[in-house]
PDB file of C-alpha atoms in Angstrom:
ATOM      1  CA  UNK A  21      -7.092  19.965  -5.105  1.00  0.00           C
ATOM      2  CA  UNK A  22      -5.704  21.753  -2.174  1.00  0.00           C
ATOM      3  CA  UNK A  23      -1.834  21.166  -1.225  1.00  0.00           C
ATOM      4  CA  UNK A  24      -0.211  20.858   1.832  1.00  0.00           C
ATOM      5  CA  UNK A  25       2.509  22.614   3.044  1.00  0.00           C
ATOM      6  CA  UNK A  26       5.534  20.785   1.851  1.00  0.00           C
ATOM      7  CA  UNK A  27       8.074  22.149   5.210  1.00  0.00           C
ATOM      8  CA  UNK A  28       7.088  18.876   7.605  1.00  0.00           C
ATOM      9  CA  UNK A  29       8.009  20.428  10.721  1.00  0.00           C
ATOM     10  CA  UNK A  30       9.676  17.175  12.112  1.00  0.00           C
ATOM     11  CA  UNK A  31      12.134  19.097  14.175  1.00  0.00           C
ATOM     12  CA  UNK A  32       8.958  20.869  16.557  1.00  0.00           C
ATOM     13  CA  UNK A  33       9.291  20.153  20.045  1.00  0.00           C
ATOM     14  CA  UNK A  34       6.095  17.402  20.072  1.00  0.00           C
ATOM     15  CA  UNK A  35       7.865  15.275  17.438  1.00  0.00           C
ATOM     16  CA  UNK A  36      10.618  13.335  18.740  1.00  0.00           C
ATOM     17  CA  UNK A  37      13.780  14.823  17.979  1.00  0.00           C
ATOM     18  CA  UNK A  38      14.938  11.103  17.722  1.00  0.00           C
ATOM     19  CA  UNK A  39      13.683   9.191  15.027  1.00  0.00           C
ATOM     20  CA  UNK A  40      16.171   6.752  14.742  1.00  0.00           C
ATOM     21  CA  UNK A  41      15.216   5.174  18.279  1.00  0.00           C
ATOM     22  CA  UNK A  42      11.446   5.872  17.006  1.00  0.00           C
ATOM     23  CA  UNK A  43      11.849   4.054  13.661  1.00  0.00           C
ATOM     24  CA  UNK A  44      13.834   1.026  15.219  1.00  0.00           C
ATOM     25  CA  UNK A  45      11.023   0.628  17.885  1.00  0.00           C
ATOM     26  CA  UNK A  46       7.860  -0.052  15.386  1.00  0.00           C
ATOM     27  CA  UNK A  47      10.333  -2.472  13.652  1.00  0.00           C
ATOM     28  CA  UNK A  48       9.535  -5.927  13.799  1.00  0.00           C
ATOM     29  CA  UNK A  49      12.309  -8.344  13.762  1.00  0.00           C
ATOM     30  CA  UNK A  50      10.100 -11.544  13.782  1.00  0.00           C
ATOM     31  CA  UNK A  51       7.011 -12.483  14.680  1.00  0.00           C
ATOM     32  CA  UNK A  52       6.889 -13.101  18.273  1.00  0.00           C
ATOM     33  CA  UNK A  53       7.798  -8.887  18.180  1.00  0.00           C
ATOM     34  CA  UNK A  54       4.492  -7.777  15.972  1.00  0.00           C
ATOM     35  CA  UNK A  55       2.737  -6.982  19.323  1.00  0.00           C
ATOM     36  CA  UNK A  56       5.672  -4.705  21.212  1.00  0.00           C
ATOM     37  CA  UNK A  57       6.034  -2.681  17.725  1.00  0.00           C
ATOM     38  CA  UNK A  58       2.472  -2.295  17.076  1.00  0.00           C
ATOM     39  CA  UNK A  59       2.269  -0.985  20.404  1.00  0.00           C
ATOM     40  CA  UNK A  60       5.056   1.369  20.011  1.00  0.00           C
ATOM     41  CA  UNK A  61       3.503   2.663  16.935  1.00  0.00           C
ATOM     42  CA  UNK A  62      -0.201   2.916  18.674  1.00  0.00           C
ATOM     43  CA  UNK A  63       1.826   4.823  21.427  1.00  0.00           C
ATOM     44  CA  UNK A  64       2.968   7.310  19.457  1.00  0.00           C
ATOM     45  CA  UNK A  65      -0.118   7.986  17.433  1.00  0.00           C
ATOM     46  CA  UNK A  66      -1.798   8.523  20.846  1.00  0.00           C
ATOM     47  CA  UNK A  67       0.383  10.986  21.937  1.00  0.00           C
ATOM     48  CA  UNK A  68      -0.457  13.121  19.206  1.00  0.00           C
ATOM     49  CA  UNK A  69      -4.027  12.299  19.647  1.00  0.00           C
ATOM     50  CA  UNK A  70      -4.545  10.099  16.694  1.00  0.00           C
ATOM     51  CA  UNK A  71      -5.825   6.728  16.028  1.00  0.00           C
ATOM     52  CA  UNK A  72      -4.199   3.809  13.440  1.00  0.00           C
ATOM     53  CA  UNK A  73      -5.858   1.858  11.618  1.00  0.00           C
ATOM     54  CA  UNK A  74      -3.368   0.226   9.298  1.00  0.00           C
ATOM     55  CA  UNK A  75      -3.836  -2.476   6.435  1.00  0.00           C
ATOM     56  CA  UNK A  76      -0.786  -4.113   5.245  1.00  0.00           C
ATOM     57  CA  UNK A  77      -2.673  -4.815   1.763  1.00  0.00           C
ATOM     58  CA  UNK A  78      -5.726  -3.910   0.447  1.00  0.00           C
ATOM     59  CA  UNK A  79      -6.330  -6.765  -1.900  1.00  0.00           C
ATOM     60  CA  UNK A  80      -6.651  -9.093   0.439  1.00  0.00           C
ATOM     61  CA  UNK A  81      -9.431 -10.065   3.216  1.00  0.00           C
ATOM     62  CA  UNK A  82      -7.053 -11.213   6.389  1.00  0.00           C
ATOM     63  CA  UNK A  83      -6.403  -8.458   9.038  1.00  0.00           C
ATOM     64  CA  UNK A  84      -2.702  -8.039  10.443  1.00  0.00           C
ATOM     65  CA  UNK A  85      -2.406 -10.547  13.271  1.00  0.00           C
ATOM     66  CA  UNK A  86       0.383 -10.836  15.947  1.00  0.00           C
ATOM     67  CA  UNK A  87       2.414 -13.942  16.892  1.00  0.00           C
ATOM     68  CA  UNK A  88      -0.559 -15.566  18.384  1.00  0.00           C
ATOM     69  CA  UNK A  89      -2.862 -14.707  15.889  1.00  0.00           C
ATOM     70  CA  UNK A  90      -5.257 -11.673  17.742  1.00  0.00           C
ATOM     71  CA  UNK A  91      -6.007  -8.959  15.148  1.00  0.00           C
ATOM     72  CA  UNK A  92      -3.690  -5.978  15.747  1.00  0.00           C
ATOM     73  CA  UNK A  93      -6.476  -3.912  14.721  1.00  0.00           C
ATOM     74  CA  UNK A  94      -8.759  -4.845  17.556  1.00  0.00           C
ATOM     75  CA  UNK A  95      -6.671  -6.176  20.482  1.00  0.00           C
ATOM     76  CA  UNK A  96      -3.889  -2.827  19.926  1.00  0.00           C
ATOM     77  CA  UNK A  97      -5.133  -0.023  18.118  1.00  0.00           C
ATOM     78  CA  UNK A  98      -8.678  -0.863  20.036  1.00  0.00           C
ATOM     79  CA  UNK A  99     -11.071  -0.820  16.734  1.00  0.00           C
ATOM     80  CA  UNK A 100     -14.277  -2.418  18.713  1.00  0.00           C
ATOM     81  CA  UNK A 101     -16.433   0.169  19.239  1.00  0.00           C
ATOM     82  CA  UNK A 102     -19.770   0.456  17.367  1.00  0.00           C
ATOM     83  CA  UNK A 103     -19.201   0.380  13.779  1.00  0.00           C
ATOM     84  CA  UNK A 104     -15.545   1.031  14.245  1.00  0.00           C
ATOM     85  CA  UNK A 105     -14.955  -2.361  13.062  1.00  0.00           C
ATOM     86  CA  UNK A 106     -13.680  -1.525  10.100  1.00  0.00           C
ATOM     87  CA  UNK A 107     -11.604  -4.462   9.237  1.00  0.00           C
ATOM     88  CA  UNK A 108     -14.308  -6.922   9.160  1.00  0.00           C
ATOM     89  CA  UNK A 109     -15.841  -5.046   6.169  1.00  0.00           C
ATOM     90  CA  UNK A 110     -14.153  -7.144   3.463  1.00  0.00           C
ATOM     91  CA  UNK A 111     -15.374  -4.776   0.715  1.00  0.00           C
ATOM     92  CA  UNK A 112     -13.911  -1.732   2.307  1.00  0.00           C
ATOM     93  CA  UNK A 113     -11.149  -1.816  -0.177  1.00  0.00           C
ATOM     94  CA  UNK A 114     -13.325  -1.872  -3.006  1.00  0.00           C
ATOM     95  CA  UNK A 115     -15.615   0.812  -1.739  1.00  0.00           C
ATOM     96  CA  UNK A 116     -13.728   3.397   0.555  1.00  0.00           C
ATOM     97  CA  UNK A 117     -11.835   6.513  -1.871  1.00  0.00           C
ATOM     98  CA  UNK A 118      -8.894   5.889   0.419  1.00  0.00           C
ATOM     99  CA  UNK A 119      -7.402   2.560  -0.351  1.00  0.00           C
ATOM    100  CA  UNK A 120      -7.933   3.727  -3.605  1.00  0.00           C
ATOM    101  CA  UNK A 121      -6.024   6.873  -3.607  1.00  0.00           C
ATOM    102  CA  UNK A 122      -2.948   4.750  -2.206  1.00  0.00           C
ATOM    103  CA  UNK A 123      -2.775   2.675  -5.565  1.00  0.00           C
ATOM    104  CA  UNK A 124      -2.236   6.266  -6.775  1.00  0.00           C
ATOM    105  CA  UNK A 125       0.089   8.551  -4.676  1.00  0.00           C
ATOM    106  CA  UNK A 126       3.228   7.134  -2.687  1.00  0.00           C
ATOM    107  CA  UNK A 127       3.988  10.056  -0.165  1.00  0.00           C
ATOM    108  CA  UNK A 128       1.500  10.810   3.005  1.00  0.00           C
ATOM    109  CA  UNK A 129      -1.400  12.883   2.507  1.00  0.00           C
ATOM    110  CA  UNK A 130      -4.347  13.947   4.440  1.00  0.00           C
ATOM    111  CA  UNK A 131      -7.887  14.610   3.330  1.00  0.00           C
ATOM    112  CA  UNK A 132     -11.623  15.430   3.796  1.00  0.00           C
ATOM    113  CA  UNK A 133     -15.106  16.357   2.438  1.00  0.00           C
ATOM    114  CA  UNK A 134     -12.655  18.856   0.483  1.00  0.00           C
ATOM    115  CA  UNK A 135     -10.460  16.498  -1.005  1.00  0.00           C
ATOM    116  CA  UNK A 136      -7.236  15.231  -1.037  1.00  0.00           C
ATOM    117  CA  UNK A 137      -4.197  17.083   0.084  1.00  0.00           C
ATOM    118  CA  UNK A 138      -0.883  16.393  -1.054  1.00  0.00           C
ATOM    119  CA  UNK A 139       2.250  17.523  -1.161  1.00  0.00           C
ATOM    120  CA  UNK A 140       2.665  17.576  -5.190  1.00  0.00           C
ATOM    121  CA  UNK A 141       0.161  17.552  -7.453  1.00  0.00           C
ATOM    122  CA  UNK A 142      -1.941  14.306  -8.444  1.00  0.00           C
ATOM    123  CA  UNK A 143      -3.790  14.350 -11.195  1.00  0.00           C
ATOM    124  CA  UNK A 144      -5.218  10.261 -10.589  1.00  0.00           C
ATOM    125  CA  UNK A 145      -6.766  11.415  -7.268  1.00  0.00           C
ATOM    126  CA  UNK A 146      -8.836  14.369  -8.799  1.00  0.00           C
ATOM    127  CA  UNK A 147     -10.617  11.312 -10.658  1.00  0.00           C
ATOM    128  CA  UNK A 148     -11.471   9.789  -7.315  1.00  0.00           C
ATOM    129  CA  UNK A 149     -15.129  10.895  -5.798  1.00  0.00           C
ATOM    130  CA  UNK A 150     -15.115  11.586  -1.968  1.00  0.00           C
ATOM    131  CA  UNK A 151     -19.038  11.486  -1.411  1.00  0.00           C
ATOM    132  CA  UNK A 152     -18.684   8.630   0.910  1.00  0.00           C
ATOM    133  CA  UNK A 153     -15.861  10.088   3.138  1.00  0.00           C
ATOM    134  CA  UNK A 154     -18.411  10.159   5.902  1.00  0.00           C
ATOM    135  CA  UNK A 155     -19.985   6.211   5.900  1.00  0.00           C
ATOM    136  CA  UNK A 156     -16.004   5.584   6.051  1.00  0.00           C
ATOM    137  CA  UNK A 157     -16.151   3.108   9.689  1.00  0.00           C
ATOM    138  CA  UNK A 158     -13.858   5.201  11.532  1.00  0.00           C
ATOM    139  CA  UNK A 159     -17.001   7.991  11.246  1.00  0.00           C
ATOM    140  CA  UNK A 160     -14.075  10.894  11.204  1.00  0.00           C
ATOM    141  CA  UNK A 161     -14.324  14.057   9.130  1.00  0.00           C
ATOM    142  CA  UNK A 162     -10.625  13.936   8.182  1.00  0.00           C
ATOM    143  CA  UNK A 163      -7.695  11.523   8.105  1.00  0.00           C
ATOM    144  CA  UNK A 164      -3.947  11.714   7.660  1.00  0.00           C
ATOM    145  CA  UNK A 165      -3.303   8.727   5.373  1.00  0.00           C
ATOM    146  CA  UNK A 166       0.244   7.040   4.576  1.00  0.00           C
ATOM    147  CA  UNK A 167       0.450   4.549   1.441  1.00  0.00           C
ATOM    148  CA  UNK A 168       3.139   1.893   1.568  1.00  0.00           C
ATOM    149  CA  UNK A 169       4.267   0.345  -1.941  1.00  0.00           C
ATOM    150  CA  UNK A 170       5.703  -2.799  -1.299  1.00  0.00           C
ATOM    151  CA  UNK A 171       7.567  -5.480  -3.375  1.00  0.00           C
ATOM    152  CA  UNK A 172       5.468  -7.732  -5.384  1.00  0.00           C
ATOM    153  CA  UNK A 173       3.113  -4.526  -6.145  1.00  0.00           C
ATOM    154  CA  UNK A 174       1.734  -4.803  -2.718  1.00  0.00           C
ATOM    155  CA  UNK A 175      -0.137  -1.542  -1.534  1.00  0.00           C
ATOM    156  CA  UNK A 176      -0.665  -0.986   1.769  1.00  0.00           C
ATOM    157  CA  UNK A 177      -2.827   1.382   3.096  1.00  0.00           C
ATOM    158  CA  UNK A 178      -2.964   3.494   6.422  1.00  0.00           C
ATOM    159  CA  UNK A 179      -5.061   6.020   8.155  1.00  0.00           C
ATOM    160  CA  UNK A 180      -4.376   8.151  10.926  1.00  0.00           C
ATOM    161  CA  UNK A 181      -7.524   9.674  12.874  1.00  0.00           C
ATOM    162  CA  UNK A 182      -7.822  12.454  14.933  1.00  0.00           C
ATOM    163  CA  UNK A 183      -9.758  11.496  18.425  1.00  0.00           C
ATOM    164  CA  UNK A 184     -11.468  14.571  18.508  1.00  0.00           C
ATOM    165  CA  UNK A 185     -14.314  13.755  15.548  1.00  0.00           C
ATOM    166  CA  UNK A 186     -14.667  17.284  15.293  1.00  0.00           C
ATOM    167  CA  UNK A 187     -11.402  17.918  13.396  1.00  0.00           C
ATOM    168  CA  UNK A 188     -11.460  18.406   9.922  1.00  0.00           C
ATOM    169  CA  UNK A 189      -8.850  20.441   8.871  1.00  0.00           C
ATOM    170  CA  UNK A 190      -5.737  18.402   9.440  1.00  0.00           C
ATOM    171  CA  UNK A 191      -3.142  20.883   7.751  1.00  0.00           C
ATOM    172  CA  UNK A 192      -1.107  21.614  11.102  1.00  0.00           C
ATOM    173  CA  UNK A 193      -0.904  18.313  12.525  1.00  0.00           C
ATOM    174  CA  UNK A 194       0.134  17.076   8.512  1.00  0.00           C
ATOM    175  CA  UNK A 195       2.815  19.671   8.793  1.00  0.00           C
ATOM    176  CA  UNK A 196       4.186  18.795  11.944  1.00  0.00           C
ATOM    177  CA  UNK A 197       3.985  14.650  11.915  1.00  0.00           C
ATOM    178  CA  UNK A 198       3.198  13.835   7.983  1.00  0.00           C
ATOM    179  CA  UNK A 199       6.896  13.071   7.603  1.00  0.00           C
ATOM    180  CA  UNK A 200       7.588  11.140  10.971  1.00  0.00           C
ATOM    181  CA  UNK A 201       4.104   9.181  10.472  1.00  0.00           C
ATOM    182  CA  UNK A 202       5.390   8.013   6.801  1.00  0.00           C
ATOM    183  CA  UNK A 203       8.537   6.463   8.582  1.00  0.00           C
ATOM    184  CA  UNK A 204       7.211   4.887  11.146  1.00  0.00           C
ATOM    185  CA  UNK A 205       4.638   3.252   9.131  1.00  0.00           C
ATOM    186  CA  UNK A 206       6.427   2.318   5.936  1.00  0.00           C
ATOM    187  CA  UNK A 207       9.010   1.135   8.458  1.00  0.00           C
ATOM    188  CA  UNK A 208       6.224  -0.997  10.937  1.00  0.00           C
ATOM    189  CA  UNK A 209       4.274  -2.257   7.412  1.00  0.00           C
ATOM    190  CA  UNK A 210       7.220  -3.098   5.365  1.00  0.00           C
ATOM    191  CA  UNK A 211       8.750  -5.057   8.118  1.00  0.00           C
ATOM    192  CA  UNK A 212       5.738  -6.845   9.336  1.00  0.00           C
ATOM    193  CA  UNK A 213       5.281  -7.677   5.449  1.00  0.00           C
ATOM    194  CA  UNK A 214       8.560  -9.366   5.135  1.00  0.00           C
ATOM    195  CA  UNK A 215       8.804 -11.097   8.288  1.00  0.00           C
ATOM    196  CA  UNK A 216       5.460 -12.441   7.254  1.00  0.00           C
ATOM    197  CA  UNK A 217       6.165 -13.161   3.779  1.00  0.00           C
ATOM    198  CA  UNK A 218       9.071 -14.963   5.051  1.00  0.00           C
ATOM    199  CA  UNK A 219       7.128 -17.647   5.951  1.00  0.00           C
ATOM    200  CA  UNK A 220       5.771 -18.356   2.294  1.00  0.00           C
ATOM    201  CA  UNK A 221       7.110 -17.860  -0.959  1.00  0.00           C
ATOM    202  CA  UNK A 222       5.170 -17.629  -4.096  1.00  0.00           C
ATOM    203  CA  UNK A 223       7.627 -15.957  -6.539  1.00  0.00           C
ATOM    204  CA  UNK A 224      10.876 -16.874  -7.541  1.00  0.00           C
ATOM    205  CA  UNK A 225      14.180 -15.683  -6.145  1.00  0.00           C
ATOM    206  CA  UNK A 226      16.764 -14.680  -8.043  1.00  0.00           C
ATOM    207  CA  UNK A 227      14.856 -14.440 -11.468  1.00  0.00           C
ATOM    208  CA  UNK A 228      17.015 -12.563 -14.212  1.00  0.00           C
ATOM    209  CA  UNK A 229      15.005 -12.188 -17.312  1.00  0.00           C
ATOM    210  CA  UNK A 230      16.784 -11.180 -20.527  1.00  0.00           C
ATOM    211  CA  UNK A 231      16.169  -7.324 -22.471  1.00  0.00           C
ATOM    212  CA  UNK A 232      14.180  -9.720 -25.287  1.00  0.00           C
ATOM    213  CA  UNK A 233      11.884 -11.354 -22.843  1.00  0.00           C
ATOM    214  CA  UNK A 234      10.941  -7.928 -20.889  1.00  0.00           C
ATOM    215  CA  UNK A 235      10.351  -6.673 -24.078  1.00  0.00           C
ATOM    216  CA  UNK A 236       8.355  -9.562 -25.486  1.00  0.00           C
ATOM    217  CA  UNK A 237       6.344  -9.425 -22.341  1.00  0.00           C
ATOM    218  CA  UNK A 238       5.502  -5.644 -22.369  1.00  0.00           C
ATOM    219  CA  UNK A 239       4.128  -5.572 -25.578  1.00  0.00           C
ATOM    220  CA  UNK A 240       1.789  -8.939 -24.305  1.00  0.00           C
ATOM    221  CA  UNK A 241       1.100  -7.164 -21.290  1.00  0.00           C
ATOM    222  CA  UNK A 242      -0.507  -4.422 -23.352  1.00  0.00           C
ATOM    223  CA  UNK A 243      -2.943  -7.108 -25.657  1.00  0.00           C
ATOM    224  CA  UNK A 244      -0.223  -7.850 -28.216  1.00  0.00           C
ATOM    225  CA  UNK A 245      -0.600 -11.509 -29.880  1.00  0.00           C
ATOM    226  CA  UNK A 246       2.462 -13.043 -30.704  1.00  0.00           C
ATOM    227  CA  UNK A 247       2.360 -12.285 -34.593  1.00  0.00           C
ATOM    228  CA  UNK A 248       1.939  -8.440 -33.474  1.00  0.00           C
ATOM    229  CA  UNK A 249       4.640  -8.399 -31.141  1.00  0.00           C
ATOM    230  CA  UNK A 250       6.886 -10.090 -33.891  1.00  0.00           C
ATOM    231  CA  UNK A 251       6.024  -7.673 -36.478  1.00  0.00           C
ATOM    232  CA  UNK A 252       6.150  -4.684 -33.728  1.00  0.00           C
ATOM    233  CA  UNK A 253       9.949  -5.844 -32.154  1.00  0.00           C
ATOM    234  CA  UNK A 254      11.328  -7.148 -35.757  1.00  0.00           C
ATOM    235  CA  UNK A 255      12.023 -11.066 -34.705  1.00  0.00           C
ATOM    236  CA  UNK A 256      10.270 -14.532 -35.827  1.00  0.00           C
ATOM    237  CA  UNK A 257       6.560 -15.435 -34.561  1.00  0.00           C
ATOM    238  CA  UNK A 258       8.552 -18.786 -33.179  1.00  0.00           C
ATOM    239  CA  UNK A 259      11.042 -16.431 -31.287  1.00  0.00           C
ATOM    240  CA  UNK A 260       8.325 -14.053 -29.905  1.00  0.00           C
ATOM    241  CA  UNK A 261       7.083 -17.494 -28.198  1.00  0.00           C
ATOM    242  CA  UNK A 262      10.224 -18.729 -27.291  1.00  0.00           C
ATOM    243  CA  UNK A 263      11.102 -15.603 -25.570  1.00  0.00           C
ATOM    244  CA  UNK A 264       7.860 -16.076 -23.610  1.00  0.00           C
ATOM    245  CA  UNK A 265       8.290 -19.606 -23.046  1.00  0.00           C
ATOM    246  CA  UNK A 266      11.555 -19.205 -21.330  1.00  0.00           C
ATOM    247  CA  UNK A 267       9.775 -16.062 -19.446  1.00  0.00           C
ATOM    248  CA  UNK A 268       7.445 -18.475 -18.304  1.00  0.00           C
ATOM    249  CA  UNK A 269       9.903 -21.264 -17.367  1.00  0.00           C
ATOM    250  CA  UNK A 270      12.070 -18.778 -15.098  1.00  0.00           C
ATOM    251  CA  UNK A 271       9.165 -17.211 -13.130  1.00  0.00           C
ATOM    252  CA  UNK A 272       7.509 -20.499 -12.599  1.00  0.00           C
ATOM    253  CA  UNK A 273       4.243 -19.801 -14.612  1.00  0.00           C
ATOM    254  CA  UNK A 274       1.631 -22.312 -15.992  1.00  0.00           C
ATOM    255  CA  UNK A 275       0.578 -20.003 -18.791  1.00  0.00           C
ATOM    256  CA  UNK A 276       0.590 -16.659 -20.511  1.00  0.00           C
ATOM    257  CA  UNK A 277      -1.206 -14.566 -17.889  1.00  0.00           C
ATOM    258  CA  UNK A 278       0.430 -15.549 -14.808  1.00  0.00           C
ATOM    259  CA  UNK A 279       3.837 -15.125 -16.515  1.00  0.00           C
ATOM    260  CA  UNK A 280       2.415 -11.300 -17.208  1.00  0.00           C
ATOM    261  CA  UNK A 281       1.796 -10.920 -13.570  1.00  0.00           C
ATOM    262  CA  UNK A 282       4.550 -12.344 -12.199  1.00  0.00           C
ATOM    263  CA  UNK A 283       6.961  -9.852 -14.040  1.00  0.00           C
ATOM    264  CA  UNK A 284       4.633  -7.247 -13.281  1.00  0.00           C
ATOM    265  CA  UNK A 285       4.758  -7.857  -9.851  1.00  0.00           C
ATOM    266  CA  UNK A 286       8.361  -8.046 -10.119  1.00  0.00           C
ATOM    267  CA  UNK A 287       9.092  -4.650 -11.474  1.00  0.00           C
ATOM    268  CA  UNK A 288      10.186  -6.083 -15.299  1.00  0.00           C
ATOM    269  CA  UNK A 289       6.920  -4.370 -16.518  1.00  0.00           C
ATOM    270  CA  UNK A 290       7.113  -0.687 -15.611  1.00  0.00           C
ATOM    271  CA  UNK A 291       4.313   1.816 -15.389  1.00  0.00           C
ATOM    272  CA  UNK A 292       3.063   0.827 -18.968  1.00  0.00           C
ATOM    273  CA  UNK A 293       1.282  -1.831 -18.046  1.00  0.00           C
TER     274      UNK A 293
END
């Protein structure tokens, strides 16, 4: 694995000095104001000669959509070209490397035929085969690619491509936008997310789950049956399952797995799981 240089240049006369005003214009504030800040974001990623093609969470099928409900994919960052229709390839999550690498690595990144490029070392993406870089839709040798973790363990995935297809070492332009793309975007996806989010809520608020229960629950998250987590965390098999039970009664679960998922998705769980 190659590594990118870790100085981002941000302060180079094509990036704009001001990211503040940059950062508060891809913001989205509700949902009649997707359109403006996916349009601000498009902008900028135009002036640098790049294309965005952005995906607010790869395990799910639906698109991001704007107020009135035209994919932001199509009608703004102008996806519509011969097989550049990427997001109507449900299984593109599944099959591409790079929604893949973003369930790995946090910080931007860039990569081609060579591999990925990062700024520390990532051991999970070595794992991850890059044969089909080129049947990726946006038919582009190379691709500057910002992950957004989200609450909930949402991943979001995004991919900036050069418009001239004949670029495939992106190490410059990495340097000199990799940190101003990762604002802009965690900043565009993570507000779009939450404004949308807003409008539906599937996990408890508020939920405060005791040191016993966490621990009860990481040991079930990891196969444990009651009896082993009893003998494993020193307590009665009737407490292990009362533990749970309550578990289960403050994060609005119908049974053992979705009580597991739920406090994974919340953070309770850590990395162990």
């Amino acid at each position: 694995m190659a590594f990118a240089d870790p100085e981002l240049a941000t302060s180079r006369g094509d990036v704009p000095c001001d990211l503040s005003a940059l950062v508060d214009s891809v913001t989205v504030t509700g949902i009649e104001s997707i359109a403006g800040a996916a349009a601000a974001l498009c902008r900028f990623a135009a002036e640098h000669d790049l294309r965005a093609a952005l995906c607010a969470d790869v395990a799910v099928y639906e698109p991001m959509v704007d107020a009135d409900g035209r994919v932001l994919a199509a009608d703004t960052f102008g996806w519509l070209g011969e097989h550049e229709r990427w997001w109507q390839d449900h299984h593109l999550a599944l099959r591409s490397p790079l929604p893949r690498a973003c369930r790995y690595e946090a910080e931007p990144f860039w990569c081609n035929s060579d591999g990925f490029h990062t700024l520390t070392p990532n051991a999970y993406l070595d794992d991850i085969e890059l044969g089909d870089f080129f049947d990726l839709r946006f038919r582009a040798p190379a691709a500057i690619i910002v992950p957004v973790h989200l609450p909930f363990a949402q991943v979001s995935a995004n991919c900036f491509v050069p418009m001239d297809r004949s670029m495939s070492d992106l190490s410059a332009p990495f340097a000199r936008l990799g940190a101003t793309l990762g604002a802009v975007t965690r900043r565009f996806v993570a507000s779009y997310v939450a404004t949308m989010r807003a409008q539906k809520r599937r996990i408890p608020g508020n939920c405060d789950l005791t040191k016993r229960e966490v621990e009860c629950l990481r040991w079930a998250a990891i196969g444990k049956t009651d009896r082993e987590v009893s003998m494993i965390v020193g307590i009665s098999h009737a407490t292990v399952r009362y533990h749970l039970q309550r578990a289960a009664e403050k994060l609005e679960s119908v049974n053992r797995t979705q009580t597991i998922f739920k406090a994974g998705q919340l953070g309770f769980l850590g990395a162990s799981t």
